[in-house]
Coordinates of C-alpha atoms and ligand atoms in Angstrom, one line a residue:
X712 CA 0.0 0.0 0.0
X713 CA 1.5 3.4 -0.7
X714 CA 0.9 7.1 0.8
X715 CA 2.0 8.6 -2.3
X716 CA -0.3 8.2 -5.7
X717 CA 1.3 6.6 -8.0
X718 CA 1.9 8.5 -11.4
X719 CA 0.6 7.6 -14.4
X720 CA 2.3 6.2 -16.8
X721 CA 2.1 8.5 -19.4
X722 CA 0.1 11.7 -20.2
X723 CA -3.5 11.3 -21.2
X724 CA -4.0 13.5 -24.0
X725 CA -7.8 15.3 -24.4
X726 CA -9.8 16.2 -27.0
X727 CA -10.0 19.9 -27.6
X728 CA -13.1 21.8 -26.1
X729 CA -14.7 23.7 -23.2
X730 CA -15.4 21.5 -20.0
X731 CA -14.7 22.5 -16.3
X732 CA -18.3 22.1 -15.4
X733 CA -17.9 21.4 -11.5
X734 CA -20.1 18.5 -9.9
X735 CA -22.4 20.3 -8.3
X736 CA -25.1 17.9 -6.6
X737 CA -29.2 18.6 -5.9
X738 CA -30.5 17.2 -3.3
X739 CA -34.5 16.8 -1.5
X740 CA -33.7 20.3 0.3
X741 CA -32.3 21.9 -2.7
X742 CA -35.8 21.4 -5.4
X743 CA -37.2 24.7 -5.5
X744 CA -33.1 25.9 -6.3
X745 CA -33.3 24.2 -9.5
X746 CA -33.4 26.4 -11.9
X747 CA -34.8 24.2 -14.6
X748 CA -37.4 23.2 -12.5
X749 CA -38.9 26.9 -12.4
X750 CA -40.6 26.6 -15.3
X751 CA -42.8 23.4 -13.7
X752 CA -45.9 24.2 -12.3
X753 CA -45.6 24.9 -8.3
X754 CA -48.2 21.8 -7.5
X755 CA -45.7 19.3 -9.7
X756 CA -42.5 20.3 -7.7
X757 CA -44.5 20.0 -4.5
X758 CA -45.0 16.2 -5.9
X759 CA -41.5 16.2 -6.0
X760 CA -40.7 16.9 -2.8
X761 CA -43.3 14.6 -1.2
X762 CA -41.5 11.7 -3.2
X763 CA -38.5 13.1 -2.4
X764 CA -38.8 13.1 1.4
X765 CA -39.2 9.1 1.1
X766 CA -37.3 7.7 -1.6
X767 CA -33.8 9.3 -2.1
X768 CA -33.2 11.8 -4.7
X769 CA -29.7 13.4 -5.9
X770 CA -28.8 14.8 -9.3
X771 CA -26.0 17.1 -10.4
X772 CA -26.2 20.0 -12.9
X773 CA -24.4 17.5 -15.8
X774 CA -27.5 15.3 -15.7
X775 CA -29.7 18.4 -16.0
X776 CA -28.4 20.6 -18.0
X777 CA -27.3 18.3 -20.1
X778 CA -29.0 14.8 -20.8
X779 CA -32.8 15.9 -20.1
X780 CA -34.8 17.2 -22.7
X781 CA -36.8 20.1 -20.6
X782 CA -38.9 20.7 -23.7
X783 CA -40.0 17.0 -23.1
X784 CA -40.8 16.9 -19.5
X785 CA -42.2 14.9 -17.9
X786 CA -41.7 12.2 -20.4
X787 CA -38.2 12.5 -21.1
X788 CA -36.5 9.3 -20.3
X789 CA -33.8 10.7 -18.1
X790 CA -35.9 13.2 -16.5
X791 CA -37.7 10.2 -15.5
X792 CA -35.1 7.9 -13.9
X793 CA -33.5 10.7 -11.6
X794 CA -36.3 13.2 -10.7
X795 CA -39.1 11.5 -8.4
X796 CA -42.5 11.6 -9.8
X797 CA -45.8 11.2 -7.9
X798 CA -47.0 7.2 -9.5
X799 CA -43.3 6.5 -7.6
X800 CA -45.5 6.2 -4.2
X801 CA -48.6 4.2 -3.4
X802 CA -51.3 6.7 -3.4
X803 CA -52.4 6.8 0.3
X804 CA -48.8 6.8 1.2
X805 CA -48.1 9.7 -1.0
X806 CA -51.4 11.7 0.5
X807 CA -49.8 11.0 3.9
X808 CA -46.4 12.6 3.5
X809 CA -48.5 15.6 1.3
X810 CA -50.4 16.4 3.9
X811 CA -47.5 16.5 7.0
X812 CA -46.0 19.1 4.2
X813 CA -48.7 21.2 3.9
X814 CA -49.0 21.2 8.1
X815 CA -44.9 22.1 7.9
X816 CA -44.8 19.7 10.8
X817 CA -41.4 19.4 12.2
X818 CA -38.7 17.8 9.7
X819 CA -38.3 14.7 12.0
X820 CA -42.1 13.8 12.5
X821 CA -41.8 13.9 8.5
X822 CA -38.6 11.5 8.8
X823 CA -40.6 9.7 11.2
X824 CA -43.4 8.9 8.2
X825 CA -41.3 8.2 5.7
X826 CA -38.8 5.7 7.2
X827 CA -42.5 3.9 8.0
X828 CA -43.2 4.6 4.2
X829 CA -39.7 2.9 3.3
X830 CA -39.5 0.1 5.6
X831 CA -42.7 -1.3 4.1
X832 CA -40.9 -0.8 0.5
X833 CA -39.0 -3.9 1.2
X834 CA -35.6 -2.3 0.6
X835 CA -33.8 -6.2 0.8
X836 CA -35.1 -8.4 -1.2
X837 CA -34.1 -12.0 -0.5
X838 CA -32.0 -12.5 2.2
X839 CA -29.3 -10.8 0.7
X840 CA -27.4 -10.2 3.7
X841 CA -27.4 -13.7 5.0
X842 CA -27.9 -15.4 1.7
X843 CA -24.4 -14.4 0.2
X844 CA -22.2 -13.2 2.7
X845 CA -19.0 -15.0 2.8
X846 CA -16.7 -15.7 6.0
X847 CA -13.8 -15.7 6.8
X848 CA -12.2 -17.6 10.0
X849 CA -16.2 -18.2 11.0
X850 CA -16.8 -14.3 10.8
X851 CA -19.2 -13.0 8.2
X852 CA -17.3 -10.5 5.9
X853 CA -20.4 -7.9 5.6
X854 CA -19.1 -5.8 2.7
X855 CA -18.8 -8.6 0.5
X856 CA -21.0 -11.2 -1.2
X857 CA -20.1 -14.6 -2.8
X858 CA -23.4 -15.9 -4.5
X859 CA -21.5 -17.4 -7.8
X860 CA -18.3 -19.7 -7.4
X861 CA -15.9 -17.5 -9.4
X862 CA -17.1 -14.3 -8.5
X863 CA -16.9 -12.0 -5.5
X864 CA -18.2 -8.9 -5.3
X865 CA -17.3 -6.3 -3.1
X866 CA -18.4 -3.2 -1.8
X867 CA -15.7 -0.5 -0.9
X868 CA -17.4 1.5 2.0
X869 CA -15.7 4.9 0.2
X870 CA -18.1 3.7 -2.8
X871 CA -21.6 3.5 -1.3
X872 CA -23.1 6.7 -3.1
X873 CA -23.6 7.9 -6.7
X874 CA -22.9 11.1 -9.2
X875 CA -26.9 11.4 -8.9
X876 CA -29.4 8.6 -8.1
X877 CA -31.7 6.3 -10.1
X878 CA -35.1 6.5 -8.9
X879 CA -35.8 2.8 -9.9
X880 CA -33.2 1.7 -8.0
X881 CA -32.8 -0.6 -4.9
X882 CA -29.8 0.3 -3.7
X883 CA -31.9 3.3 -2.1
X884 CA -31.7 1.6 1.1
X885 CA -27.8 2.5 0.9
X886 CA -28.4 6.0 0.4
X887 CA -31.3 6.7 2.8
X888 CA -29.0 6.8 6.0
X889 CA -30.7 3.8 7.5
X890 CA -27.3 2.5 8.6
X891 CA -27.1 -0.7 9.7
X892 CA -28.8 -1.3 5.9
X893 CA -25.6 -0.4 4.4
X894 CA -23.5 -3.1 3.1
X895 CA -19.9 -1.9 3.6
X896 CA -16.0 -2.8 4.2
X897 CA -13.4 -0.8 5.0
X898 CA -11.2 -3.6 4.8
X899 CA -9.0 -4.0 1.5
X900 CA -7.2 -6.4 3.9
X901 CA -10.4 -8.7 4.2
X902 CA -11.1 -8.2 0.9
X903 CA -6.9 -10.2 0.1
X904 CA -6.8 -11.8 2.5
X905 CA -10.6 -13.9 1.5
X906 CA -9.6 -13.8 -2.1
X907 CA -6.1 -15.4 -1.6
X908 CA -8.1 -18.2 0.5
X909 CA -10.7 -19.0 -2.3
X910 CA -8.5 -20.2 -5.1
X911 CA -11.7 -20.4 -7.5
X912 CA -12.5 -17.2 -7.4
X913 CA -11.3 -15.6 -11.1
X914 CA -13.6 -12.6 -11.0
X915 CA -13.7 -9.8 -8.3
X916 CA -16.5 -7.3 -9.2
X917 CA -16.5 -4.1 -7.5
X918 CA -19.6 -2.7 -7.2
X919 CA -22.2 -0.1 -4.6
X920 CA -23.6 2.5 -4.8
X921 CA -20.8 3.7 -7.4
X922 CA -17.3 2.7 -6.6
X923 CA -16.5 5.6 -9.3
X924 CA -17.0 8.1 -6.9
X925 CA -13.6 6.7 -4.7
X926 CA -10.6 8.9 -5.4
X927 CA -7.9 7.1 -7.7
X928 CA -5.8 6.4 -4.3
X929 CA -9.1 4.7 -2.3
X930 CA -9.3 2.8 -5.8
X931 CA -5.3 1.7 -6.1
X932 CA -5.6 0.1 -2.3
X933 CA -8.2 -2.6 -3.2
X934 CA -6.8 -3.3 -7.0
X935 CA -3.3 -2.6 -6.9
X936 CA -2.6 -5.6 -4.6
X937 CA -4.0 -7.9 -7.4
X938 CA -1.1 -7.7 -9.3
X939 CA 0.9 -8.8 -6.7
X940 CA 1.7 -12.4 -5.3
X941 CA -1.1 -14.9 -4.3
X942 CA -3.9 -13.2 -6.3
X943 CA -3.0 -14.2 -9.7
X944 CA -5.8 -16.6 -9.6
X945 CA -8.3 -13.1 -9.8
X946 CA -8.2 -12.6 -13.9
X947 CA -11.0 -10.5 -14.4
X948 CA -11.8 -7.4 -12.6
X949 CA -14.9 -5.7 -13.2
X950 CA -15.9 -2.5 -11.7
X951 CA -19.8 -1.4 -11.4
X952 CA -20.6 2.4 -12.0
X953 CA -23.1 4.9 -13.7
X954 CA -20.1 7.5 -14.2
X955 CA -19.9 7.2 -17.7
X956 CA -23.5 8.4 -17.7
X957 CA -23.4 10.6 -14.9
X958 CA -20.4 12.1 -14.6
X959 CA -18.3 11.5 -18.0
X960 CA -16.0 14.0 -16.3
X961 CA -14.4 11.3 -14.0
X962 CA -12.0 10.1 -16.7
X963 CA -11.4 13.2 -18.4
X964 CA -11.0 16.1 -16.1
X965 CA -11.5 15.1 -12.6
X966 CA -8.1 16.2 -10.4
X967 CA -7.3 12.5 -10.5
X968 CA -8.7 11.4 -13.3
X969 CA -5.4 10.4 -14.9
X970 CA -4.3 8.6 -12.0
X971 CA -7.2 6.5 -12.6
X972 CA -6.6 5.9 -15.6
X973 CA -3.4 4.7 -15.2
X974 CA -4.4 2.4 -12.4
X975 CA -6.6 0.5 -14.8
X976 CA -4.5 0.6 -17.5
X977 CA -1.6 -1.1 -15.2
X978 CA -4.0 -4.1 -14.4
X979 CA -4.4 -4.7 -18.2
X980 CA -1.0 -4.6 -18.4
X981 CA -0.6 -6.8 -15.3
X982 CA -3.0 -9.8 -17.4
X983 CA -5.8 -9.1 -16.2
X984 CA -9.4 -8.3 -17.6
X985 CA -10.3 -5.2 -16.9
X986 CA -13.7 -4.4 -17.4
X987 CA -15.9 -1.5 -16.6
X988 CA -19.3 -2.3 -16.1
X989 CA -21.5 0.2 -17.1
X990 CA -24.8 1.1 -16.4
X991 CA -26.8 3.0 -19.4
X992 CA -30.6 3.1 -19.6
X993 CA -31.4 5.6 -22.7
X994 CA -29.4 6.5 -25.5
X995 CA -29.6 9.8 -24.6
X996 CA -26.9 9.2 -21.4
X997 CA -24.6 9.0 -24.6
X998 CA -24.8 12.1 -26.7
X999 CA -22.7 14.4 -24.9
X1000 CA -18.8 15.0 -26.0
X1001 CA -17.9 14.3 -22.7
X1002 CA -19.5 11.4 -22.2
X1003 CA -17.8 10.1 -25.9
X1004 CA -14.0 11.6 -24.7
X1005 CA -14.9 9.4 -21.9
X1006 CA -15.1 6.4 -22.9
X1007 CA -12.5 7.0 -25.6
X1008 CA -10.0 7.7 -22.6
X1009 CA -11.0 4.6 -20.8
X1010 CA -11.3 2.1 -23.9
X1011 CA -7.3 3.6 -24.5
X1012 CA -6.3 1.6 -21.3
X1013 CA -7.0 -1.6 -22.7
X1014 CA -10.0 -1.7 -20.9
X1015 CA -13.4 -2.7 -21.8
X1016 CA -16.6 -1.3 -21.5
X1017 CA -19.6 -3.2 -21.1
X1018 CA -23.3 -2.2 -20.6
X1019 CA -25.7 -3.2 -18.5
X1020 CA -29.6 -2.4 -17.4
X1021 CA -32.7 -3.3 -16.7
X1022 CA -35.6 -2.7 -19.1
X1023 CA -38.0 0.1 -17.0
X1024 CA -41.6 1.6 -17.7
X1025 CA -41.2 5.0 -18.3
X1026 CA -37.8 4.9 -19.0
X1027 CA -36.7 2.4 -22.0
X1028 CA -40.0 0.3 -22.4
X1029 CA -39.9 0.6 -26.1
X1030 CA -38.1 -1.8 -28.5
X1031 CA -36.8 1.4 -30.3
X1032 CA -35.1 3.1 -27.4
X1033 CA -32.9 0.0 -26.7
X1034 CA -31.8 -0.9 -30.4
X1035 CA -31.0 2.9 -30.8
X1036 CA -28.5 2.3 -27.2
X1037 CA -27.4 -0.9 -28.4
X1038 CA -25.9 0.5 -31.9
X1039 CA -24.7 3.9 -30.2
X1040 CA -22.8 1.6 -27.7
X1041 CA -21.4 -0.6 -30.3
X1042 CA -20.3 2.4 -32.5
X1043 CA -18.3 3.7 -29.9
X1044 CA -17.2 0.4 -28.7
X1045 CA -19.5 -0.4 -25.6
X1046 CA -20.1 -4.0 -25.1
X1047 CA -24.1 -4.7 -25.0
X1048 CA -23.5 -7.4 -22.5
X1049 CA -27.2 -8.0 -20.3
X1050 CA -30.9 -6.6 -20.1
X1051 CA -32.4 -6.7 -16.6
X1052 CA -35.8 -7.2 -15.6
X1053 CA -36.8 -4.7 -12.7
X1054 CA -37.2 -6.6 -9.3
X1055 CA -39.6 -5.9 -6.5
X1056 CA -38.0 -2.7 -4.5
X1057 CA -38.5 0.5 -4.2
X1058 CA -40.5 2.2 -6.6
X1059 CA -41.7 -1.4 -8.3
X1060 CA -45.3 -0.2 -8.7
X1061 CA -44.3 2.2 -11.3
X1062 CA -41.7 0.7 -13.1
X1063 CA -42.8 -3.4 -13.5
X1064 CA -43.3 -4.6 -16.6
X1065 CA -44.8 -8.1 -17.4
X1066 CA -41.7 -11.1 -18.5
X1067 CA -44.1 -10.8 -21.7
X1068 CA -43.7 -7.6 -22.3
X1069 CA -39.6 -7.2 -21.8
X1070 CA -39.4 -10.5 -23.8
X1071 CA -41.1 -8.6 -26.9
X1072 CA -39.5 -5.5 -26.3
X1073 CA -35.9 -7.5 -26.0
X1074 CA -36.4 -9.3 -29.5
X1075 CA -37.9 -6.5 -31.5
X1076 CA -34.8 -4.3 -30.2
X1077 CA -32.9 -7.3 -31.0
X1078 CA -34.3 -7.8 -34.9
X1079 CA -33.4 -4.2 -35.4
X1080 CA -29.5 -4.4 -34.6
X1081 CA -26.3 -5.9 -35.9
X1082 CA -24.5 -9.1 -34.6
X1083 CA -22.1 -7.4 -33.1
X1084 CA -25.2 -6.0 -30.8
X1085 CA -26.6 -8.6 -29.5
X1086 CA -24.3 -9.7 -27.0
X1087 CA -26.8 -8.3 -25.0
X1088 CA -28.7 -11.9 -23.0
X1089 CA -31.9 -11.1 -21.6
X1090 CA -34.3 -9.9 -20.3
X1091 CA -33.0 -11.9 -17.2
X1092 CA -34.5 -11.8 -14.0
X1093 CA -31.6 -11.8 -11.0
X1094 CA -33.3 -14.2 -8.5
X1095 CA -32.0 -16.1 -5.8
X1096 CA -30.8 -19.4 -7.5
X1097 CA -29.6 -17.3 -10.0
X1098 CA -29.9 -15.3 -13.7
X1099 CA -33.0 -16.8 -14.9
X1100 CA -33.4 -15.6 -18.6
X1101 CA -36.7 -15.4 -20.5
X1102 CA -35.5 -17.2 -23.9
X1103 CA -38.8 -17.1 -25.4
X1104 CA -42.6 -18.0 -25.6
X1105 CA -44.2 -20.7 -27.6
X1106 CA -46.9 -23.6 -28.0
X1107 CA -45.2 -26.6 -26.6
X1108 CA -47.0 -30.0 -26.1
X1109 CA -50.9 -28.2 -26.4
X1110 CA -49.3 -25.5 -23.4
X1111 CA -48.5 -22.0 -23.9
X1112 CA -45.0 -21.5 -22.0
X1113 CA -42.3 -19.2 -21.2
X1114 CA -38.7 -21.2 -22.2
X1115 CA -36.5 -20.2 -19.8
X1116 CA -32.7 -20.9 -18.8
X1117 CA -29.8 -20.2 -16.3
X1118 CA -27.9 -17.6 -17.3
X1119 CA -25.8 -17.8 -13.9
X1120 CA -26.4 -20.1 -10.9
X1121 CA -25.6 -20.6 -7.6
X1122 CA -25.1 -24.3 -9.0
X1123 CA -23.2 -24.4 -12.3
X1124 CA -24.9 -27.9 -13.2
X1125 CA -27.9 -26.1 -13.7
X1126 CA -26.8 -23.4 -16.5
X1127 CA -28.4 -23.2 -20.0
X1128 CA -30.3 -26.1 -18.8
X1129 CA -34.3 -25.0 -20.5
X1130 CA -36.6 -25.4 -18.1
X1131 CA -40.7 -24.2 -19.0
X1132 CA -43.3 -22.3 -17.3
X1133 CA -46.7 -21.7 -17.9
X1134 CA -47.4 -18.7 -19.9
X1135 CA -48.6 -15.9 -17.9
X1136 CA -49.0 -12.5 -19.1
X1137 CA -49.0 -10.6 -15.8
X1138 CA -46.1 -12.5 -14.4
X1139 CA -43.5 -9.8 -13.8
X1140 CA -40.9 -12.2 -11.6
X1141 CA -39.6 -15.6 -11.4
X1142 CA -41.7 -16.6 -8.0
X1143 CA -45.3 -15.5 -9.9
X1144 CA -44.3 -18.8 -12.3
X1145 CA -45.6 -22.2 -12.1
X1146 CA -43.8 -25.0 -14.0
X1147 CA -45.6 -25.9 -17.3
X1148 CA -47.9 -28.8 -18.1
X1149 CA -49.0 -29.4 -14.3
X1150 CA -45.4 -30.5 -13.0
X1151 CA -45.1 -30.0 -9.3
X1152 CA -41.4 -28.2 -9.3
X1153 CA -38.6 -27.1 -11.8
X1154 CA -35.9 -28.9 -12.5
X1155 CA -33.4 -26.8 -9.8
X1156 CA -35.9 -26.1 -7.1
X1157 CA -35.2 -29.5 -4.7
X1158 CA -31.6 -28.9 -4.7
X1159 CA -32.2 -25.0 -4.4
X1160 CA -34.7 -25.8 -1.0
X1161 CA -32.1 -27.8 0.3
X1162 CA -29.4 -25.3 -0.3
X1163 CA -31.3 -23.2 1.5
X1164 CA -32.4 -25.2 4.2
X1165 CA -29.1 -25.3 5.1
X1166 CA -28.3 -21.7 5.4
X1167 CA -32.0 -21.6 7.1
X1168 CA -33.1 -18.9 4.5
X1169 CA -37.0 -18.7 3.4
X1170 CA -37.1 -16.3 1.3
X1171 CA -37.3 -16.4 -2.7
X1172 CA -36.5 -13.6 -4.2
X1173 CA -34.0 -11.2 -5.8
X1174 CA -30.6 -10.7 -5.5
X1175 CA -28.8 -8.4 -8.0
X1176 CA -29.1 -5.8 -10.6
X1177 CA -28.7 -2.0 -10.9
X1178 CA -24.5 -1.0 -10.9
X1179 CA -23.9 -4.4 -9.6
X1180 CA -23.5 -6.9 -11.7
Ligands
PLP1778 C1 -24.7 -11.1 -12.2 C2 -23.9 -11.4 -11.0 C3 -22.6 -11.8 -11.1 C4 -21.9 -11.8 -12.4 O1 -22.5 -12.7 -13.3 P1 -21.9 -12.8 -14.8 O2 -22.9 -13.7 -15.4 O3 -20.6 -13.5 -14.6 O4 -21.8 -11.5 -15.3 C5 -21.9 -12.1 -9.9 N1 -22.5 -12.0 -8.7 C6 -23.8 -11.7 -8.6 C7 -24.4 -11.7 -7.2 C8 -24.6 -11.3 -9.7 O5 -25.8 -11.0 -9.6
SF4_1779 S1 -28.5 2.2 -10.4 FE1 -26.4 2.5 -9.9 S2 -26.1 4.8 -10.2 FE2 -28.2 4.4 -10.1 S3 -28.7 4.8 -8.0 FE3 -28.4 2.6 -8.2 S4 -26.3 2.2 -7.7 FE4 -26.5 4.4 -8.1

């Protein structure tokens, strides 16, 4: 570990231009300060702020001076996934908080309401905590989980926040300030010392919140190690983030942005895989020339840049807007690599969509694009035995039936193994299925029961999406 960052390697060159926007954040106190949002009606920002005071909002002048379309508002797609609007709240929940507003009661009878309001938003799904945590020595390692034989992911505790915030997102629970929620590690020692134990291991991903937002030096602690003895075993190394999208500026002009840069391009250098992770939901994250030098500057380390994200109502529930972000991404070299489906969190009510409906909108994108864009496997559901993918509908033995495969399990004997459902088209999750033509189980689920029988876990439901994966 060193005090002093290290230099990079050489000079980054950058494109010609006029940047130097600072990154200057919006929070729930700051809405009636945004300028763009003066031109709303008064009752709409109010909305705002009643969503606002429950599920967590942040945005930085990049995202909105920048990537929304205010002549589109409300519709506009990123507009949308960072600013709260009112169909993000149940109704009687959203009267509730309305109404303490309008009273002015005292800021922590309103934080009183809308932790209640939260709490019953089931902010972790599944058992995460107990399902996936690894140990070591007997102790659970809590900033870490280790769902997948060769991968580990791991969540720096400098990393646990974002450049602005997704409203779909269910990593809210992070963000919120309900503590003992937070997955977190301070502990780049752990995170060796576990990694040089579990020989299997090949990929370490890190992920959040955004582990983007870490200074370069909080960054070099938990890779720079990796090239070193007793990890060589850890090939790939994937980092999570929304950066590219939210704040392009990290690799170009941030103070150490070029220390960054270096770091990754030393563990390219060092063998390894290096692969940023990124999250894009719209097209329309891409069409700044900041957000291009970006990913020009980080494709120049050798690294590679694939894209991940879930398919959302209001957002990117159109076949168009995907094969539109599928061929930007592959023109300037982005990776399509999976399509979520939106699990039950948060704001679920008003971004679900049925399987049936992401499965058309995946193939019609998908009809629309080049090869080279449809690397993209979806739309795959992140449950607790694993990446379940929807693979297709059709008439099988006198039953309509979803096809469905492993995309990643928690046992590798069960991958690209088809399995069948009965076709439902309200089903929006893996747990409203039955197994098709009257079977009592699928294939996996004895062995997954028993699995979990022994880590005396009952529940069935998510596990990963968002930044993470
Ligand atoms: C998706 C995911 C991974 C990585 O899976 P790949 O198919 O290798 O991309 C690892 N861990 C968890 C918990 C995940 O959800
Ligand atoms: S999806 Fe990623 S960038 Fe968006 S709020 Fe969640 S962790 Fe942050």
């Amino acid at each position: 570990m060193k005090d002093q960052p290290a230099l990079p390697d050489r000079a980054w060159p950058r494109a010609e231009g006029s940047w130097g926007r600072s990154l200057r954040i919006f929070t729930e106190r700051d809405i009636e300060r945004i300028p763009a949002l003066q031109r709303l009606p008064r009752e709409q920002r109010f909305a705002m702020r009643v969503v606002a005071r429950v599920l967590p909002f942040r945005v930085n002048e990049y995202v909105i001076e920048e990537l929304i379309d205010w002549e589109r508002v409300p519709t506009d797609p990123v507009f949308q996934l960072t600013f709260p609007q009112p169909g993000m709240l149940d109704p009687a929940d959203f009267e509730r908080v309305a109404h303490a507003l309008r009273r002015d009661l005292p800021r922590p009878e309103v934080d009183a309401l809308a932790h209640e309001i939260r709490a019953g938003l089931n902010p972790h799904p599944s058992g995460q905590q107990e399902l996936n945590v690894p140990r070591l020595d007997g102790l659970p390692l809590d900033g870490m989980q280790h769902k997948y034989r060769e991968t580990v992911l791991f969540f720096p505790s400098q990393g646990q926040t974002c450049h602005s915030y997704c409203t779909f997102c269910f990593r809210w629970a992070q963000f919120v300030g309900d503590q003992d929620l937070r997955f977190a590690s301070r502990e780049a020692q752990t995170l060796h010392t576990y990694l040089k134990q579990q020989r299997e291991v090949t990929d370490l991903l890190i992920t959040g919140g955004d582990p983007m937002v870490m200074k370069a030096r909080h960054m070099e602690r938990y890779l720079e190690p990796l090239l070193g003895p007793g990890l060589e075993h850890v090939r790939n190394v994937r980092i999570g983030t929304k950066s590219l999208s939210f704040w392009p500026q990290r690799y170009v002009e941030d103070a150490d942005a070029d220390e960054l840069l270096g770091l990754l391009e030393r563990l390219v250098e060092g063998g390894r895989h290096v692969a940023l992770m990124i999250h894009q939901n719209h097209a329309q994250e891409l069409r700044t020339p900041m957000a291009e030098e970006a990913i020009r500057r980080v494709r120049e380390t050798g690294a590679v840049i694939r894209s991940q994200s879930p398919v959302l109502a209001h957002v990117n529930d159109d076949a168009a807007s995907w094969s539109e972000l599928w061929r930007r991404q592959v023109r300037l070299g982005i990776v399509p690599y999976y399509m979520f489906v939106e699990r039950d969190t948060g704001a679920r009510r008003y971004f679900e969509l049925p399987l049936a409906r992401a499965f058309e909108i995946y193939s019609a994108a998908m009809a629309n694009v080049s090869g080279l864009a449809r690397t993209a496997r979806g739309p795959s559901m992140s449950a607790a035995p694993g990446k379940v993918e929807v693979n297709g509908v059709s008439e099988i033995a006198g039953e309509r039936v979803f096809s469905l495969r492993f995309l990643q399990a928690r046992d590798p004997a069960w991958l690209h193994r088809p399995f069948h459902a009965t076709f439902d088209p309200t089903a929006t999750w893996l747990d409203d299925l039955k197994p098709a033509w009257g079977e009592e189980s699928f294939f996996w689920e004895e062995d997954f029961a028993a699995f979990r029988r022994r880590r005396e876990m009952h529940s069935m439901t998510a596990v990963a999406d968002g930044c993470e994966a």
